[in-house]
Amino acid sequence: MPEVKNRQAVTGAQAVANAMRQINPDVVAAYPITPQTPVVEYFAQYVADGLADTEMIPVESEHSAMSAVVGAAAAGARAMTATAANGLALMHEIVYIAASSRLPIVMPVANRALSGPINIHCDHSDAMAERDSGWIQLWAENAQEAYDFTIMAIRLAEHEDIRLPVMVNFDGFIISHGVEVVDFLDDEVVKKFVGEPKVKYPLLDVDNPVTHGPLDLYDYYFEHKRQQIEAMKHVYKVFNKVAEEFAKISGRKYNILDAYKVEDAEYVMIALGSTAGTIKYTVDLLREEGHKVGVIKPQIFRPFPKTELQGLLNGRKAVIVLDRSASFGAEAPLYEAVKSSLYELAVKPQLGSYVYGLGGRDIKIEHIRKAFEDAFAGNLIADEERYLGLRE
Amino acid sequence: MALNIMQLAVKFADKNPGITQGHRLCPGCAAPNVAKFALMTAEALGYTPVVGFATGCMEVSTTIYPYTAWNIPYIHNAFENAAATVSGVETAYRALLKRGRLVDPNKKYAFFAFGGDGGTYDIGLQSLSGAVERGHKFIYIVYDNEGYMNTGNQRSGATPPGSQTTTQPVGKKLPGKIQLKKNLVEIMASHENVYVATVSTSEPMDFFKKIEKALEFDGPSFIAAMSPCVRFWRVNDDKAVEISKLAVETGYWPLYEVERGVYKITKKVKELKPVREFLEKQGRFRNLLKRPDADEIINELQEYITRRWERLLALEEATKDKPIR
Ligand SMILES: Cc1ncc(C[n+]2csc(CCOP(=O)(O)OP(=O)(O)O)c2C)c(N)n1
Ligand code: SF4
């Protein structure tokens, strides 16, 4: 992509790579995995063409990508990498270390099914496997959000009340390879928005040497974990502030929950990522037929927006949760979280759990309609996991 | 810049060259001296060292929160990624220098990564190979105690045959580990654009010189340091240097260097002592020595050592003035 104009039809991967070019991080570690590959490819081309002057580390594995980024961030650099699926799984050990070292790393993840069997298409099993790692998880619905969130994530991660890494999730292929019209901000605007990195205890401040990553036994580890827990509690406050500022430069205002036609809805569907777009479309169709339906898309999955959900779901007739990953031997992750949020409500809605789209299986309007119709018929069972688009 | 003995004498007097007193390694452990020798040399030559460590004995014993035995920048990330981590640190250094954000751009930084043999020969080999292939300017030092000591004396790719370990113990039926030690030095030398050397704390001047060379080498360096574990090698607390010396004299741990493919033996032992002497001085081979097939295993080791020594001599001759890159 040569010169970047403000409005362009691009893939999500291009949009994310362009956000990275505009952020111009100090260090980026790159390793390919479908469907994330084009992100690091586009970015590497920007660097090769002199459009970003980031130091690249073309590592030999994702484990080393995350390790190098941890080293770079600890050293005092603004550091990024990107991955998906097995790459994220290979990073797993260091994903936890990045969070517990309070390093503000930003990492786009083009969500993809985890092996085995090997499958390169979209589902959310990769990110869900990291949900308790201490990373903030943002979830984009489309290329525009993937672009916007990548930029906003820098501010969120580096905020002094937070200092936690952020994963920007965007559905593999559907967003990463689908072409959409994206409104880009001007380079200067992004540069000003992200500002200079704020670094705490940089390793390279050799006159004030610090020890990073010590052995932390039972006499302090617990307290340090508590600090991480507390840092997560600041995320919504900061997110709202960052979103407000971002609205000023972009005209696009993000909320913790993206609620579509929910105000008077009796039936509310909840889903992460690109499927929310298909649900919105289906909601429009059902509304035309006179059904009071709406959809909520959490923009943040970690920390989980419990209070915000409670506020929106109290008194609804039914809540249908769509999960693009399974939890073997337990309820699907988004459903489980929503269900437990509703425990404290005065008027609990009926609940339904639907798993869909594993390994890239298509989710269609008729699938979404079917789940809504189950709800209309009062045919939801909280303890029953159902499947959309599965051959049985 | 040639290192002179006066500079070192001053540094020796300073008991805290990077790693300070008050760590909790076993008394007599060779590992802290390996780090000290390296950091002392760097500091004596005007470098500011930044250190990354792999999980292992040395790491767990020097940074028990809220204490630290490091008075220089230190980072531990995980077991297998010291090289990758330091490659990130070194890259950040270049990025910050370029962008004018380095706190003290006038300092001469030296980046070190340290790992035990487990974290280097085995689980960390990929990360090490990747970082060296990418050409980061850093010095990786393996302190080779020939086993996983932090987890209680398990076998590693560096463990010699017949040594008592807990995952391949010498028993009634099996003679412990039967494989020879992995020749990591050669693996690293095969990265070609690298300075590789073996060192031993029993030969300090040789050690210092090689660190100096590594510091001045334009690219990555890999240093393998013999680092006896007094605890699991079953030798007395004061024997680490002595046993290292014997390792060199028997050819068990030949001292040499490979600079971009050019071999040089830095300690020409006139006549190698039999390796049996080295084995008999340590409790970890006690069970082996009691076995009826002990001679067989020792002979095999001896044969390998002799052949490797002859091969090194030949390589030195053959590669003279013929750097590969
Ligand atoms: C992924 C992973 N596997 C296993 C361990 C457990 N572990 C910690 S240190 C260690 C052995 C270290 O041995 P070595 O690298 O030789 O260093 P030494 O303790 O001998 O100094 C092991 C197996 C770990 N920390 N991480
Ligand atoms: S167990 Fe061995 S390697 Fe570990 S500190 Fe003690 S002597 Fe050193």
PDB file of N, CA and C and ligand atoms in Angstrom, chain A residues 93, chain B residues 55-58 79-80 116-119 123 143 145 147-151, ligand 1:
ATOM      1  N   GLU A  93       3.056 -19.083  27.899  1.00  0.00           N
ATOM      2  CA  GLU A  93       3.868 -18.919  29.112  1.00  0.00           C
ATOM      3  C   GLU A  93       4.293 -17.454  29.297  1.00  0.00           C
TER       4      GLU A  93
ATOM      5  N   THR B  55      15.894 -19.034  33.847  1.00  0.00           N
ATOM      6  CA  THR B  55      15.531 -19.699  35.098  1.00  0.00           C
ATOM      7  C   THR B  55      16.564 -20.788  35.399  1.00  0.00           C
ATOM      8  N   GLY B  56      16.927 -20.905  36.642  1.00  0.00           N
ATOM      9  CA  GLY B  56      17.921 -21.907  37.037  1.00  0.00           C
ATOM     10  C   GLY B  56      18.480 -21.536  38.396  1.00  0.00           C
ATOM     11  N   CYS B  57      19.470 -22.299  38.819  1.00  0.00           N
ATOM     12  CA  CYS B  57      20.083 -22.093  40.132  1.00  0.00           C
ATOM     13  C   CYS B  57      20.472 -20.632  40.372  1.00  0.00           C
ATOM     14  N   MET B  58      21.190 -20.109  39.404  1.00  0.00           N
ATOM     15  CA  MET B  58      21.752 -18.775  39.575  1.00  0.00           C
ATOM     16  C   MET B  58      20.654 -17.710  39.677  1.00  0.00           C
ATOM     17  N   PHE B  79      12.529 -19.740  31.449  1.00  0.00           N
ATOM     18  CA  PHE B  79      13.617 -20.725  31.423  1.00  0.00           C
ATOM     19  C   PHE B  79      14.359 -20.755  30.081  1.00  0.00           C
ATOM     20  N   GLU B  80      13.575 -20.757  29.003  1.00  0.00           N
ATOM     21  CA  GLU B  80      14.142 -21.073  27.698  1.00  0.00           C
ATOM     22  C   GLU B  80      14.352 -19.866  26.808  1.00  0.00           C
ATOM     23  N   GLY B 116      21.820 -21.695  32.316  1.00  0.00           N
ATOM     24  CA  GLY B 116      22.431 -22.964  32.704  1.00  0.00           C
ATOM     25  C   GLY B 116      22.468 -23.878  31.488  1.00  0.00           C
ATOM     26  N   ASP B 117      23.041 -25.056  31.652  1.00  0.00           N
ATOM     27  CA  ASP B 117      23.116 -25.957  30.493  1.00  0.00           C
ATOM     28  C   ASP B 117      21.726 -26.414  30.058  1.00  0.00           C
ATOM     29  N   GLY B 118      20.820 -26.630  31.006  1.00  0.00           N
ATOM     30  CA  GLY B 118      19.456 -27.025  30.622  1.00  0.00           C
ATOM     31  C   GLY B 118      18.800 -25.943  29.777  1.00  0.00           C
ATOM     32  N   GLY B 119      18.910 -24.718  30.249  1.00  0.00           N
ATOM     33  CA  GLY B 119      18.301 -23.587  29.549  1.00  0.00           C
ATOM     34  C   GLY B 119      19.012 -23.240  28.256  1.00  0.00           C
ATOM     35  N   ILE B 123      16.210 -26.810  26.309  1.00  0.00           N
ATOM     36  CA  ILE B 123      14.955 -26.080  26.068  1.00  0.00           C
ATOM     37  C   ILE B 123      15.175 -24.707  25.438  1.00  0.00           C
ATOM     38  N   TYR B 143      26.597 -21.278  31.802  1.00  0.00           N
ATOM     39  CA  TYR B 143      27.377 -21.826  32.920  1.00  0.00           C
ATOM     40  C   TYR B 143      26.995 -23.296  32.989  1.00  0.00           C
ATOM     41  N   ASN B 145      26.969 -26.738  34.283  1.00  0.00           N
ATOM     42  CA  ASN B 145      27.197 -27.634  35.415  1.00  0.00           C
ATOM     43  C   ASN B 145      26.694 -29.045  35.108  1.00  0.00           C
ATOM     44  N   GLY B 147      23.954 -30.468  34.261  1.00  0.00           N
ATOM     45  CA  GLY B 147      22.693 -31.042  34.720  1.00  0.00           C
ATOM     46  C   GLY B 147      21.731 -29.958  35.123  1.00  0.00           C
ATOM     47  N   TYR B 148      20.511 -30.353  35.374  1.00  0.00           N
ATOM     48  CA  TYR B 148      19.499 -29.411  35.871  1.00  0.00           C
ATOM     49  C   TYR B 148      19.633 -29.375  37.381  1.00  0.00           C
ATOM     50  N   MET B 149      20.290 -28.376  37.895  1.00  0.00           N
ATOM     51  CA  MET B 149      20.581 -28.395  39.315  1.00  0.00           C
ATOM     52  C   MET B 149      19.460 -27.771  40.142  1.00  0.00           C
ATOM     53  N   ASN B 150      18.879 -26.725  39.610  1.00  0.00           N
ATOM     54  CA  ASN B 150      17.815 -26.043  40.344  1.00  0.00           C
ATOM     55  C   ASN B 150      16.659 -26.978  40.684  1.00  0.00           C
ATOM     56  N   THR B 151      16.393 -27.933  39.790  1.00  0.00           N
ATOM     57  CA  THR B 151      15.283 -28.849  40.041  1.00  0.00           C
ATOM     58  C   THR B 151      15.771 -30.144  40.682  1.00  0.00           C
TER      59      THR B 151
HETATM   60  C1  LIG C   1       9.128 -24.391  30.745  1.00  0.00           C
HETATM   61  C2  LIG C   1       9.785 -24.816  31.992  1.00  0.00           C
HETATM   62  N1  LIG C   1      10.033 -26.122  32.221  1.00  0.00           N
HETATM   63  C3  LIG C   1      10.609 -26.504  33.352  1.00  0.00           C
HETATM   64  C4  LIG C   1      10.977 -25.598  34.290  1.00  0.00           C
HETATM   65  C5  LIG C   1      11.572 -26.070  35.586  1.00  0.00           C
HETATM   66  N2  LIG C   1      12.970 -25.719  35.680  1.00  0.00           N
HETATM   67  C6  LIG C   1      13.392 -24.591  36.288  1.00  0.00           C
HETATM   68  S1  LIG C   1      15.039 -24.449  36.332  1.00  0.00           S
HETATM   69  C7  LIG C   1      15.207 -25.957  35.586  1.00  0.00           C
HETATM   70  C8  LIG C   1      16.545 -26.542  35.342  1.00  0.00           C
HETATM   71  C9  LIG C   1      17.611 -25.553  35.193  1.00  0.00           C
HETATM   72  O1  LIG C   1      18.755 -26.222  34.811  1.00  0.00           O
HETATM   73  P1  LIG C   1      19.932 -25.479  34.133  1.00  0.00           P
HETATM   74  O2  LIG C   1      19.444 -24.636  33.023  1.00  0.00           O
HETATM   75  O3  LIG C   1      20.967 -26.473  33.779  1.00  0.00           O
HETATM   76  O4  LIG C   1      20.450 -24.479  35.255  1.00  0.00           O
HETATM   77  P2  LIG C   1      20.973 -24.853  36.724  1.00  0.00           P
HETATM   78  O5  LIG C   1      19.814 -24.952  37.607  1.00  0.00           O
HETATM   79  O6  LIG C   1      21.729 -26.118  36.604  1.00  0.00           O
HETATM   80  O7  LIG C   1      21.834 -23.721  37.120  1.00  0.00           O
HETATM   81  C10 LIG C   1      13.990 -26.521  35.283  1.00  0.00           C
HETATM   82  C11 LIG C   1      13.807 -27.824  34.624  1.00  0.00           C
HETATM   83  C12 LIG C   1      10.713 -24.244  34.039  1.00  0.00           C
HETATM   84  N3  LIG C   1      11.022 -23.269  34.889  1.00  0.00           N
HETATM   85  N4  LIG C   1      10.126 -23.887  32.883  1.00  0.00           N
END
